Amino acid sequence: MRKNFPGPYDYADIPLEQGEIARTWRDMHPKIVLDRVAARSPDAYRPDFATGPLEFYFYSAAFRGEGGETSLEVYYGIPTRQLTYGTTRDGRQVAYLERGLAVYDSTGRPVGRKSRKMALATESLVDTSAAAFIPEVDRIDLPPGNYRVAVQVLDRLSGKSEVYNQNQTLPAFGKKELQVSDIELAASIGPTGRRQFLKGDIAVVPMPMRAYWPGEPVLIYYEIYNLNRDPFGATNYRLSYEV
């Protein structure tokens, strides 16, 4: 690697001389080696430490944070039929999971990380139908900009895991212009709920698969910022939806 203090960094120059030694150095050049590996390998990550894949749903949405930052919310939907269950001493079924996210800026530098252990316990048989999933959410506040988000879920009993990556642009939510947050598709919206789902005084449980059964209500949540009187003093606004 060639260092251009204080940056950016770049590969060293490829030798242009002729002869066997020069050809050997060219074959060993990091950029050439990397290009060869990239040509042979698919652009998908499969963790080699896992015993198998653990498929889950996820997507993200951006809202106004504190101090000029943007709040990135990452929604998980973990299908119960994907999990391995143990039995507790009192006869309950339980699954043990770990989930986490890592955020990298446009240069690849890690700028945020969160991880959490989870336990799903039930008194009766676990609902493992196609529509059954565990909803979760993680939040992290970041300056507006371009990021790469990596999320992972690990089943601690089976060792199955999966990592997904997403490129995300976080907009700036100011204090003056009329702006709207991203739209969160919800499974339920109500006055009470688990603390991690609370937005102010309402609980918004996400619908990470963004799919609804026929006849099921489609619930959405979004925030409107800087909703003030227009130049004529009016405060009556109309919202239009397109599905």
GROMACS .gro file of C-alpha atoms in nm:
model
  243
    1MET     CA    1   0.000   0.000   0.000
    2ARG     CA    2   0.129   0.347  -0.087
    3LYS     CA    3   0.068   0.613   0.175
    4ASN     CA    4  -0.021   0.964   0.066
    5PHE     CA    5  -0.005   1.140   0.402
    6PRO     CA    6  -0.253   1.205   0.550
    7GLY     CA    7  -0.445   1.009   0.285
    8PRO     CA    8  -0.603   0.870   0.081
    9TYR     CA    9  -0.421   0.540   0.048
   10ASP     CA   10  -0.355   0.363  -0.278
   11TYR     CA   11  -0.182   0.056  -0.419
   12ALA     CA   12   0.186   0.075  -0.500
   13ASP     CA   13   0.275   0.122  -0.866
   14ILE     CA   14   0.273  -0.194  -1.076
   15PRO     CA   15   0.626  -0.276  -1.205
   16LEU     CA   16   0.652  -0.215  -1.578
   17GLU     CA   17   0.991  -0.380  -1.632
   18GLN     CA   18   1.025  -0.696  -1.838
   19GLY     CA   19   1.168  -1.026  -1.725
   20GLU     CA   20   1.074  -1.312  -1.495
   21ILE     CA   21   1.123  -1.122  -1.166
   22ALA     CA   22   0.906  -0.831  -1.284
   23ARG     CA   23   0.634  -1.073  -1.397
   24THR     CA   24   0.644  -1.246  -1.058
   25TRP     CA   25   0.601  -0.913  -0.877
   26ARG     CA   26   0.313  -0.820  -1.106
   27ASP     CA   27   0.141  -1.152  -1.034
   28MET     CA   28   0.177  -1.087  -0.659
   29HIS     CA   29   0.055  -0.726  -0.675
   30PRO     CA   30  -0.235  -0.680  -0.425
   31LYS     CA   31  -0.467  -0.513  -0.677
   32ILE     CA   32  -0.421  -0.791  -0.933
   33VAL     CA   33  -0.471  -1.061  -0.668
   34LEU     CA   34  -0.785  -0.886  -0.541
   35ASP     CA   35  -0.929  -0.854  -0.891
   36ARG     CA   36  -0.873  -1.225  -0.954
   37VAL     CA   37  -1.044  -1.325  -0.629
   38ALA     CA   38  -1.336  -1.089  -0.698
   39ALA     CA   39  -1.382  -1.240  -1.043
   40ARG     CA   40  -1.407  -1.592  -0.895
   41SER     CA   41  -1.613  -1.510  -0.585
   42PRO     CA   42  -1.981  -1.407  -0.578
   43ASP     CA   43  -2.072  -1.067  -0.437
   44ALA     CA   44  -2.255  -1.220  -0.140
   45TYR     CA   45  -2.141  -1.288   0.215
   46ARG     CA   46  -2.193  -1.624   0.380
   47PRO     CA   47  -2.040  -1.647   0.730
   48ASP     CA   48  -1.807  -1.946   0.739
   49PHE     CA   49  -1.840  -1.971   1.118
   50ALA     CA   50  -2.212  -2.058   1.096
   51THR     CA   51  -2.355  -2.409   1.063
   52GLY     CA   52  -2.610  -2.288   0.808
   53PRO     CA   53  -2.811  -1.988   0.690
   54LEU     CA   54  -3.070  -1.820   0.911
   55GLU     CA   55  -3.303  -1.621   0.688
   56PHE     CA   56  -3.474  -1.315   0.831
   57TYR     CA   57  -3.638  -0.994   0.711
   58PHE     CA   58  -3.500  -0.647   0.761
   59TYR     CA   59  -3.526  -0.295   0.632
   60SER     CA   60  -3.453   0.051   0.767
   61ALA     CA   61  -3.603   0.400   0.790
   62ALA     CA   62  -3.469   0.744   0.880
   63PHE     CA   63  -3.621   0.999   1.120
   64ARG     CA   64  -3.505   1.326   1.270
   65GLY     CA   65  -3.272   1.273   1.563
   66GLU     CA   66  -3.129   1.503   1.826
   67GLY     CA   67  -2.867   1.772   1.773
   68GLY     CA   68  -2.889   1.778   1.395
   69GLU     CA   69  -2.827   1.405   1.357
   70THR     CA   70  -3.050   1.155   1.178
   71SER     CA   71  -3.197   0.859   1.363
   72LEU     CA   72  -3.159   0.536   1.167
   73GLU     CA   73  -3.403   0.263   1.267
   74VAL     CA   74  -3.331  -0.095   1.161
   75TYR     CA   75  -3.628  -0.337   1.170
   76TYR     CA   76  -3.589  -0.713   1.208
   77GLY     CA   77  -3.845  -0.983   1.137
   78ILE     CA   78  -3.718  -1.324   1.251
   79PRO     CA   79  -3.943  -1.614   1.138
   80THR     CA   80  -4.010  -1.848   1.429
   81ARG     CA   81  -3.993  -2.154   1.204
   82GLN     CA   82  -3.625  -2.075   1.132
   83LEU     CA   83  -3.524  -2.117   1.497
   84THR     CA   84  -3.412  -2.407   1.713
   85TYR     CA   85  -3.583  -2.443   2.050
   86GLY     CA   86  -3.473  -2.591   2.378
   87THR     CA   87  -3.680  -2.681   2.683
   88THR     CA   88  -3.644  -2.513   3.020
   89ARG     CA   89  -3.674  -2.691   3.355
   90ASP     CA   90  -4.035  -2.578   3.387
   91GLY     CA   91  -4.123  -2.720   3.044
   92ARG     CA   92  -4.126  -2.400   2.840
   93GLN     CA   93  -3.984  -2.381   2.489
   94VAL     CA   94  -3.712  -2.121   2.444
   95ALA     CA   95  -3.489  -1.997   2.160
   96TYR     CA   96  -3.171  -1.797   2.227
   97LEU     CA   97  -3.060  -1.541   1.970
   98GLU     CA   98  -2.811  -1.263   1.920
   99ARG     CA   99  -2.865  -0.973   1.684
  100GLY     CA  100  -2.649  -0.679   1.593
  101LEU     CA  101  -2.573  -0.409   1.345
  102ALA     CA  102  -2.261  -0.229   1.231
  103VAL     CA  103  -2.250   0.095   1.034
  104TYR     CA  104  -1.962   0.205   0.810
  105ASP     CA  105  -1.907   0.542   0.647
  106SER     CA  106  -1.823   0.598   0.279
  107THR     CA  107  -1.454   0.522   0.344
  108GLY     CA  108  -1.531   0.190   0.513
  109ARG     CA  109  -1.456   0.318   0.864
  110PRO     CA  110  -1.686   0.175   1.136
  111VAL     CA  111  -1.890   0.457   1.293
  112GLY     CA  112  -2.147   0.270   1.500
  113ARG     CA  113  -2.223  -0.073   1.639
  114LYS     CA  114  -2.497  -0.232   1.847
  115SER     CA  115  -2.557  -0.588   1.965
  116ARG     CA  116  -2.811  -0.753   2.188
  117LYS     CA  117  -2.897  -1.100   2.319
  118MET     CA  118  -3.256  -1.222   2.289
  119ALA     CA  119  -3.458  -1.505   2.441
  120LEU     CA  120  -3.796  -1.617   2.308
  121ALA     CA  121  -3.984  -1.825   2.564
  122THR     CA  122  -4.340  -1.953   2.547
  123GLU     CA  123  -4.564  -2.153   2.779
  124SER     CA  124  -4.722  -2.347   2.492
  125LEU     CA  125  -4.616  -2.471   2.149
  126VAL     CA  126  -4.438  -2.211   1.938
  127ASP     CA  127  -4.633  -2.076   1.642
  128THR     CA  128  -4.414  -2.176   1.348
  129SER     CA  129  -4.659  -2.087   1.072
  130ALA     CA  130  -4.545  -1.891   0.769
  131ALA     CA  131  -4.682  -1.564   0.909
  132ALA     CA  132  -4.524  -1.591   1.257
  133PHE     CA  133  -4.218  -1.376   1.321
  134ILE     CA  134  -4.039  -1.191   1.601
  135PRO     CA  135  -4.029  -0.814   1.543
  136GLU     CA  136  -3.735  -0.612   1.676
  137VAL     CA  137  -3.584  -0.268   1.619
  138ASP     CA  138  -3.248  -0.101   1.679
  139ARG     CA  139  -3.182   0.273   1.662
  140ILE     CA  140  -2.861   0.462   1.607
  141ASP     CA  141  -2.810   0.838   1.555
  142LEU     CA  142  -2.562   0.945   1.288
  143PRO     CA  143  -2.470   1.261   1.098
  144PRO     CA  144  -2.642   1.287   0.757
  145GLY     CA  145  -2.446   1.112   0.481
  146ASN     CA  146  -2.387   0.785   0.298
  147TYR     CA  147  -2.337   0.465   0.493
  148ARG     CA  148  -2.323   0.087   0.462
  149VAL     CA  149  -2.530  -0.100   0.719
  150ALA     CA  150  -2.456  -0.463   0.808
  151VAL     CA  151  -2.708  -0.658   1.020
  152GLN     CA  152  -2.671  -1.006   1.165
  153VAL     CA  153  -2.886  -1.254   1.355
  154LEU     CA  154  -2.740  -1.566   1.520
  155ASP     CA  155  -2.932  -1.865   1.657
  156ARG     CA  156  -2.719  -1.964   1.954
  157LEU     CA  157  -2.860  -2.318   1.984
  158SER     CA  158  -2.820  -2.425   1.622
  159GLY     CA  159  -2.531  -2.199   1.526
  160LYS     CA  160  -2.718  -2.078   1.218
  161SER     CA  161  -2.658  -1.718   1.119
  162GLU     CA  162  -2.691  -1.468   0.837
  163VAL     CA  163  -2.547  -1.124   0.758
  164TYR     CA  164  -2.716  -0.876   0.524
  165ASN     CA  165  -2.573  -0.550   0.391
  166GLN     CA  166  -2.752  -0.236   0.276
  167ASN     CA  167  -2.633   0.099   0.142
  168GLN     CA  168  -2.819   0.381   0.314
  169THR     CA  169  -2.827   0.757   0.257
  170LEU     CA  170  -2.935   0.947   0.566
  171PRO     CA  171  -3.094   1.283   0.483
  172ALA     CA  172  -3.061   1.598   0.689
  173PHE     CA  173  -3.378   1.702   0.872
  174GLY     CA  174  -3.356   2.074   0.939
  175LYS     CA  175  -3.558   2.307   1.158
  176LYS     CA  176  -3.712   2.531   0.890
  177GLU     CA  177  -3.822   2.355   0.570
  178LEU     CA  178  -4.127   2.130   0.560
  179GLN     CA  179  -3.998   1.771   0.552
  180VAL     CA  180  -4.130   1.419   0.590
  181SER     CA  181  -3.948   1.123   0.741
  182ASP     CA  182  -3.921   0.781   0.580
  183ILE     CA  183  -4.231   0.562   0.596
  184GLU     CA  184  -4.239   0.273   0.842
  185LEU     CA  185  -4.479  -0.009   0.755
  186ALA     CA  186  -4.630  -0.133   1.079
  187ALA     CA  187  -4.789  -0.452   1.212
  188SER     CA  188  -4.971  -0.252   1.481
  189ILE     CA  189  -4.994   0.103   1.613
  190GLY     CA  190  -5.135   0.161   1.960
  191PRO     CA  191  -5.113   0.359   2.283
  192THR     CA  192  -4.913   0.092   2.470
  193GLY     CA  193  -4.639  -0.155   2.386
  194ARG     CA  194  -4.282  -0.262   2.446
  195ARG     CA  195  -4.042   0.021   2.518
  196GLN     CA  196  -3.824  -0.026   2.209
  197PHE     CA  197  -4.129   0.028   1.986
  198LEU     CA  198  -4.235   0.355   2.149
  199LYS     CA  199  -4.231   0.676   1.947
  200GLY     CA  200  -4.339   0.945   2.186
  201ASP     CA  201  -4.664   0.824   2.339
  202ILE     CA  202  -4.751   0.557   2.082
  203ALA     CA  203  -4.605   0.213   2.013
  204VAL     CA  204  -4.529   0.125   1.650
  205VAL     CA  205  -4.453  -0.244   1.593
  206PRO     CA  206  -4.277  -0.275   1.254
  207MET     CA  207  -4.374  -0.509   0.971
  208PRO     CA  208  -4.022  -0.602   0.849
  209MET     CA  209  -4.138  -0.824   0.559
  210ARG     CA  210  -4.348  -0.533   0.423
  211ALA     CA  211  -4.620  -0.779   0.316
  212TYR     CA  212  -4.976  -0.815   0.438
  213TRP     CA  213  -5.234  -1.091   0.412
  214PRO     CA  214  -5.556  -1.025   0.214
  215GLY     CA  215  -5.796  -0.828   0.432
  216GLU     CA  216  -5.524  -0.729   0.679
  217PRO     CA  217  -5.501  -0.351   0.738
  218VAL     CA  218  -5.190  -0.180   0.599
  219LEU     CA  219  -5.059   0.049   0.873
  220ILE     CA  220  -4.799   0.319   0.813
  221TYR     CA  221  -4.613   0.558   1.039
  222TYR     CA  222  -4.424   0.870   0.942
  223GLU     CA  223  -4.332   1.204   1.092
  224ILE     CA  224  -4.385   1.554   0.951
  225TYR     CA  225  -4.135   1.821   1.053
  226ASN     CA  226  -4.172   2.198   1.058
  227LEU     CA  227  -4.543   2.202   0.977
  228ASN     CA  228  -4.615   2.573   1.013
  229ARG     CA  229  -4.857   2.825   0.868
  230ASP     CA  230  -4.817   2.891   0.497
  231PRO     CA  231  -4.749   3.244   0.359
  232PHE     CA  232  -5.122   3.314   0.377
  233GLY     CA  233  -5.155   3.202   0.739
  234ALA     CA  234  -5.336   2.878   0.661
  235THR     CA  235  -5.272   2.560   0.862
  236ASN     CA  236  -5.498   2.322   0.669
  237TYR     CA  237  -5.292   2.059   0.483
  238ARG     CA  238  -5.397   1.762   0.273
  239LEU     CA  239  -5.207   1.432   0.267
  240SER     CA  240  -5.215   1.212  -0.044
  241TYR     CA  241  -5.124   0.842  -0.046
  242GLU     CA  242  -5.033   0.614  -0.334
  243VAL     CA  243  -4.998   0.238  -0.293
   0.00000   0.00000   0.00000
